[in-house]
mmCIF file of C-alpha atoms in Angstrom:
data_model
loop_
_atom_site.group_PDB
_atom_site.id
_atom_site.type_symbol
_atom_site.label_atom_id
_atom_site.label_comp_id
_atom_site.label_asym_id
_atom_site.label_seq_id
_atom_site.Cartn_x
_atom_site.Cartn_y
_atom_site.Cartn_z
ATOM 1 C CA UNK A 1 45.072 131.566 56.382
ATOM 2 C CA UNK A 2 42.333 130.488 58.685
ATOM 3 C CA UNK A 3 42.677 131.948 62.129
ATOM 4 C CA UNK A 4 43.321 129.046 64.400
ATOM 5 C CA UNK A 5 44.388 130.974 67.591
ATOM 6 C CA UNK A 6 42.411 130.203 70.803
ATOM 7 C CA UNK A 7 43.182 131.720 74.187
ATOM 8 C CA UNK A 8 42.182 131.215 77.885
ATOM 9 C CA UNK A 9 41.557 127.507 77.398
ATOM 10 C CA UNK A 10 43.006 124.695 79.647
ATOM 11 C CA UNK A 11 42.403 120.970 80.207
ATOM 12 C CA UNK A 12 40.987 119.602 83.491
ATOM 13 C CA UNK A 13 41.749 116.640 85.787
ATOM 14 C CA UNK A 14 39.308 114.284 87.517
ATOM 15 C CA UNK A 15 35.735 115.172 88.445
ATOM 16 C CA UNK A 16 35.002 115.862 84.834
ATOM 17 C CA UNK A 17 31.527 117.271 84.087
ATOM 18 C CA UNK A 18 29.897 116.985 80.716
ATOM 19 C CA UNK A 19 30.864 120.698 79.784
ATOM 20 C CA UNK A 20 34.692 120.033 80.518
ATOM 21 C CA UNK A 21 37.218 119.438 77.920
ATOM 22 C CA UNK A 22 39.894 116.647 78.201
ATOM 23 C CA UNK A 23 43.452 117.115 77.102
ATOM 24 C CA UNK A 24 44.551 115.764 73.637
ATOM 25 C CA UNK A 25 47.653 114.552 75.658
ATOM 26 C CA UNK A 26 45.462 112.273 77.768
ATOM 27 C CA UNK A 27 44.680 110.209 74.742
ATOM 28 C CA UNK A 28 48.324 109.556 74.122
ATOM 29 C CA UNK A 29 48.760 108.321 77.708
ATOM 30 C CA UNK A 30 45.608 106.252 77.792
ATOM 31 C CA UNK A 31 46.560 104.380 74.668
ATOM 32 C CA UNK A 32 50.024 103.673 76.143
ATOM 33 C CA UNK A 33 48.592 102.747 79.579
ATOM 34 C CA UNK A 34 45.215 103.403 81.118
ATOM 35 C CA UNK A 35 46.842 103.347 84.638
ATOM 36 C CA UNK A 36 49.478 105.842 83.755
ATOM 37 C CA UNK A 37 46.601 108.172 82.303
ATOM 38 C CA UNK A 38 44.883 107.985 85.615
ATOM 39 C CA UNK A 39 48.044 108.641 87.680
ATOM 40 C CA UNK A 40 49.000 111.592 85.526
ATOM 41 C CA UNK A 41 45.487 113.200 84.925
ATOM 42 C CA UNK A 42 43.608 112.015 88.171
ATOM 43 C CA UNK A 43 46.235 111.705 90.642
ATOM 44 C CA UNK A 44 48.229 114.459 89.360
ATOM 45 C CA UNK A 45 51.572 112.439 89.551
ATOM 46 C CA UNK A 46 54.426 112.980 87.249
ATOM 47 C CA UNK A 47 57.999 111.852 87.793
ATOM 48 C CA UNK A 48 60.979 113.033 85.577
ATOM 49 C CA UNK A 49 63.376 110.590 84.155
ATOM 50 C CA UNK A 50 65.879 110.926 81.440
ATOM 51 C CA UNK A 51 63.045 110.204 78.725
ATOM 52 C CA UNK A 52 60.649 113.063 80.088
ATOM 53 C CA UNK A 53 63.443 115.486 80.530
ATOM 54 C CA UNK A 54 64.669 115.039 76.897
ATOM 55 C CA UNK A 55 60.998 115.206 75.912
ATOM 56 C CA UNK A 56 60.216 118.260 77.828
ATOM 57 C CA UNK A 57 63.447 120.050 76.582
ATOM 58 C CA UNK A 58 62.238 119.220 73.073
ATOM 59 C CA UNK A 59 58.943 120.653 73.595
ATOM 60 C CA UNK A 60 60.315 123.888 75.078
ATOM 61 C CA UNK A 61 62.182 124.409 71.956
ATOM 62 C CA UNK A 62 59.179 123.610 69.730
ATOM 63 C CA UNK A 63 56.591 125.507 71.715
ATOM 64 C CA UNK A 64 57.733 129.068 70.653
ATOM 65 C CA UNK A 65 54.655 130.766 69.209
ATOM 66 C CA UNK A 66 55.221 131.724 65.699
ATOM 67 C CA UNK A 67 53.833 131.843 62.071
ATOM 68 C CA UNK A 68 56.110 131.635 59.016
ATOM 69 C CA UNK A 69 56.004 130.888 55.365
ATOM 70 C CA UNK A 70 58.507 128.523 53.823
ATOM 71 C CA UNK A 71 58.111 128.662 50.174
ATOM 72 C CA UNK A 72 54.514 127.303 49.511
ATOM 73 C CA UNK A 73 54.247 126.009 53.021
ATOM 74 C CA UNK A 74 52.515 128.003 55.891
ATOM 75 C CA UNK A 75 53.646 126.900 59.297
ATOM 76 C CA UNK A 76 52.216 127.878 62.783
ATOM 77 C CA UNK A 77 53.657 126.501 66.072
ATOM 78 C CA UNK A 78 52.168 126.156 69.672
ATOM 79 C CA UNK A 79 48.744 127.173 69.102
ATOM 80 C CA UNK A 80 45.584 125.870 70.939
ATOM 81 C CA UNK A 81 43.413 123.171 69.250
ATOM 82 C CA UNK A 82 39.718 122.510 70.224
ATOM 83 C CA UNK A 83 36.795 120.414 69.337
ATOM 84 C CA UNK A 84 33.341 121.090 70.782
ATOM 85 C CA UNK A 85 32.116 117.940 69.331
ATOM 86 C CA UNK A 86 34.632 115.670 71.109
ATOM 87 C CA UNK A 87 35.282 118.101 74.017
ATOM 88 C CA UNK A 88 39.040 117.814 73.184
ATOM 89 C CA UNK A 89 41.619 120.622 73.862
ATOM 90 C CA UNK A 90 45.324 120.768 73.449
ATOM 91 C CA UNK A 91 48.454 122.860 72.201
ATOM 92 C CA UNK A 92 49.761 121.619 68.981
ATOM 93 C CA UNK A 93 53.533 121.455 68.289
ATOM 94 C CA UNK A 94 53.314 122.376 64.544
ATOM 95 C CA UNK A 95 50.424 122.997 61.992
ATOM 96 C CA UNK A 96 51.463 123.174 58.428
ATOM 97 C CA UNK A 97 49.219 124.068 55.365
ATOM 98 C CA UNK A 98 50.008 123.458 51.835
ATOM 99 C CA UNK A 99 47.649 123.915 48.807
ATOM 100 C CA UNK A 100 44.781 124.329 51.056
ATOM 101 C CA UNK A 101 45.541 121.196 53.067
ATOM 102 C CA UNK A 102 46.349 121.183 56.805
ATOM 103 C CA UNK A 103 48.619 118.792 58.489
ATOM 104 C CA UNK A 104 49.232 118.247 62.343
ATOM 105 C CA UNK A 105 52.779 117.477 63.238
ATOM 106 C CA UNK A 106 53.639 116.243 66.655
ATOM 107 C CA UNK A 107 57.388 116.316 67.863
ATOM 108 C CA UNK A 108 58.729 113.242 69.930
ATOM 109 C CA UNK A 109 62.017 112.469 71.256
ATOM 110 C CA UNK A 110 63.878 109.190 70.318
ATOM 111 C CA UNK A 111 62.736 107.083 67.455
ATOM 112 C CA UNK A 112 59.604 105.385 66.371
ATOM 113 C CA UNK A 113 58.531 102.690 68.983
ATOM 114 C CA UNK A 114 56.469 99.703 68.941
ATOM 115 C CA UNK A 115 53.084 101.285 70.117
ATOM 116 C CA UNK A 116 50.514 103.583 68.368
ATOM 117 C CA UNK A 117 49.789 105.882 71.151
ATOM 118 C CA UNK A 118 51.661 108.898 69.247
ATOM 119 C CA UNK A 119 49.334 108.144 66.277
ATOM 120 C CA UNK A 120 46.273 108.729 68.685
ATOM 121 C CA UNK A 121 47.565 112.169 69.703
ATOM 122 C CA UNK A 122 47.883 113.135 65.910
ATOM 123 C CA UNK A 123 44.556 111.804 65.055
ATOM 124 C CA UNK A 124 43.021 113.857 67.907
ATOM 125 C CA UNK A 125 44.794 117.047 66.639
ATOM 126 C CA UNK A 126 43.225 116.241 63.042
ATOM 127 C CA UNK A 127 39.784 115.914 64.573
ATOM 128 C CA UNK A 128 40.053 119.382 66.186
ATOM 129 C CA UNK A 129 41.531 120.884 62.888
ATOM 130 C CA UNK A 130 38.683 119.564 60.971
ATOM 131 C CA UNK A 131 36.222 121.182 63.218
ATOM 132 C CA UNK A 132 38.071 124.503 63.413
ATOM 133 C CA UNK A 133 38.865 124.641 59.642
ATOM 134 C CA UNK A 134 35.871 122.939 57.940
ATOM 135 C CA UNK A 135 38.401 120.850 56.139
ATOM 136 C CA UNK A 136 38.901 116.968 56.043
ATOM 137 C CA UNK A 137 42.349 116.118 57.472
ATOM 138 C CA UNK A 138 43.729 112.891 55.839
ATOM 139 C CA UNK A 139 47.248 113.107 56.876
ATOM 140 C CA UNK A 140 49.494 114.001 59.900
ATOM 141 C CA UNK A 141 53.134 113.420 60.868
ATOM 142 C CA UNK A 142 55.305 112.514 63.956
ATOM 143 C CA UNK A 143 58.596 114.110 63.822
ATOM 144 C CA UNK A 144 61.228 111.938 65.652
ATOM 145 C CA UNK A 145 64.193 114.006 67.073
ATOM 146 C CA UNK A 146 66.506 111.096 67.229
ATOM 147 C CA UNK A 147 66.282 110.159 63.495
ATOM 148 C CA UNK A 148 65.305 113.825 62.315
ATOM 149 C CA UNK A 149 62.690 112.184 60.264
ATOM 150 C CA UNK A 150 58.895 112.417 59.815
ATOM 151 C CA UNK A 151 56.627 109.407 60.194
ATOM 152 C CA UNK A 152 53.527 109.596 58.074
ATOM 153 C CA UNK A 153 50.130 109.092 59.902
ATOM 154 C CA UNK A 154 47.338 108.231 57.770
ATOM 155 C CA UNK A 155 44.113 109.616 59.283
ATOM 156 C CA UNK A 156 41.908 106.825 58.077
ATOM 157 C CA UNK A 157 38.536 105.566 59.285
ATOM 158 C CA UNK A 158 40.124 102.710 61.467
ATOM 159 C CA UNK A 159 42.360 105.313 63.370
ATOM 160 C CA UNK A 160 39.384 107.728 63.645
ATOM 161 C CA UNK A 161 37.220 105.062 65.220
ATOM 162 C CA UNK A 162 39.928 103.908 67.713
ATOM 163 C CA UNK A 163 40.693 107.523 68.750
ATOM 164 C CA UNK A 164 36.991 108.340 69.424
ATOM 165 C CA UNK A 165 36.578 105.202 71.362
ATOM 166 C CA UNK A 166 39.651 106.287 73.510
ATOM 167 C CA UNK A 167 38.302 109.647 73.828
ATOM 168 C CA UNK A 168 35.110 108.150 75.341
ATOM 169 C CA UNK A 169 37.404 105.875 77.667
ATOM 170 C CA UNK A 170 39.229 108.892 78.848
ATOM 171 C CA UNK A 171 35.936 110.829 79.532
ATOM 172 C CA UNK A 172 34.793 107.922 81.664
ATOM 173 C CA UNK A 173 37.962 107.719 83.605
ATOM 174 C CA UNK A 174 38.087 111.213 84.481
ATOM 175 C CA UNK A 175 34.347 111.455 85.239
ATOM 176 C CA UNK A 176 34.465 108.493 87.670
ATOM 177 C CA UNK A 177 38.234 108.779 88.926
ATOM 178 C CA UNK A 178 38.353 104.947 89.150
ATOM 179 C CA UNK A 179 41.804 103.664 88.963
ATOM 180 C CA UNK A 180 42.575 101.023 86.298
ATOM 181 C CA UNK A 181 44.430 98.123 87.547
ATOM 182 C CA UNK A 182 48.240 98.557 86.702
ATOM 183 C CA UNK A 183 49.179 95.614 84.264
ATOM 184 C CA UNK A 184 52.895 94.676 83.782
ATOM 185 C CA UNK A 185 53.898 94.760 80.133
ATOM 186 C CA UNK A 186 56.920 95.707 77.962
ATOM 187 C CA UNK A 187 55.570 99.255 78.124
ATOM 188 C CA UNK A 188 56.535 99.588 81.732
ATOM 189 C CA UNK A 189 60.178 99.674 80.902
ATOM 190 C CA UNK A 190 61.276 103.196 81.053
ATOM 191 C CA UNK A 191 58.063 104.428 82.468
ATOM 192 C CA UNK A 192 58.695 107.318 85.031
ATOM 193 C CA UNK A 193 55.913 106.097 86.992
ATOM 194 C CA UNK A 194 56.958 102.586 87.281
ATOM 195 C CA UNK A 195 57.947 102.858 90.911
ATOM 196 C CA UNK A 196 54.560 104.277 91.847
ATOM 197 C CA UNK A 197 52.336 101.714 90.422
ATOM 198 C CA UNK A 198 54.583 98.599 90.765
ATOM 199 C CA UNK A 199 52.655 96.490 88.518
ATOM 200 C CA UNK A 200 54.771 93.368 89.320
ATOM 201 C CA UNK A 201 53.942 93.517 92.915
ATOM 202 C CA UNK A 202 50.226 93.809 92.255
ATOM 203 C CA UNK A 203 50.379 90.735 89.919
ATOM 204 C CA UNK A 204 52.168 88.759 92.508
ATOM 205 C CA UNK A 205 49.563 89.612 95.026
ATOM 206 C CA UNK A 206 46.657 88.692 92.601
ATOM 207 C CA UNK A 207 48.263 85.389 92.055
ATOM 208 C CA UNK A 208 48.884 84.661 95.809
ATOM 209 C CA UNK A 209 45.158 85.511 96.429
ATOM 210 C CA UNK A 210 44.108 82.959 93.803
ATOM 211 C CA UNK A 211 46.174 80.192 95.184
#
C-alpha cells in the first residue's frame, strides 16, 4: 500500500505564519463555534466535562498505531495526514483502503448530532489523503460509539468548498488572533467552555448598551 506515515509534525496555535500548518481538528471546532475555536487554539483553553472525557477515552483506545488487513480491506490507525496545498495537518483515527479506494474514518462519542462540524473534519482528512495518495477521495465515514454505526460522508463539491472556506477562516483567525464574539445558540449546551465565554452575559450587555 501507499506509504502514508509522516513523523515530526505538529499543529501550531496563534501567531500563524504563511509557512505554518493548521490542525485538522481546528476545522471541526470552528464549524461548531468560531469563538470556541479561538479559545482552544489561540487562548489555549480546554476544560474537561463528561463529554470531553468520554471522547478522550474513545480516542485513546482508537489511537493505537497499527496496520492490519481484514479480508480485502487494509486498515491503518493513528497516522499523520498532511496537505501542503491547504496547510493542514492532523492525526487520523482510521484510514481504510479497499479495491484501490481510500476512506477516512473519524471516531466520535455519542450519536449523530444536528451539526455538520464532524463532516468538515472528515472532508479535511480527505483533502490530505488526496494529496498524499494522488487518488480522488469521494467517501468518508464517521463512527459513532453510542450507536456502533458508521455515518456515510459524501465528499462532494459542496462539502469541499465549505471546508476550503473554513480553512481560510481558521487561518485568518490564527494569523490575527482576533477573538470572535461568542453567540448564544443551542450549541452552547454541553460545551465545556461555556463558563469561560458566557455568551448570554455578553448578549445582555450588548442589548443594554443598545437601549
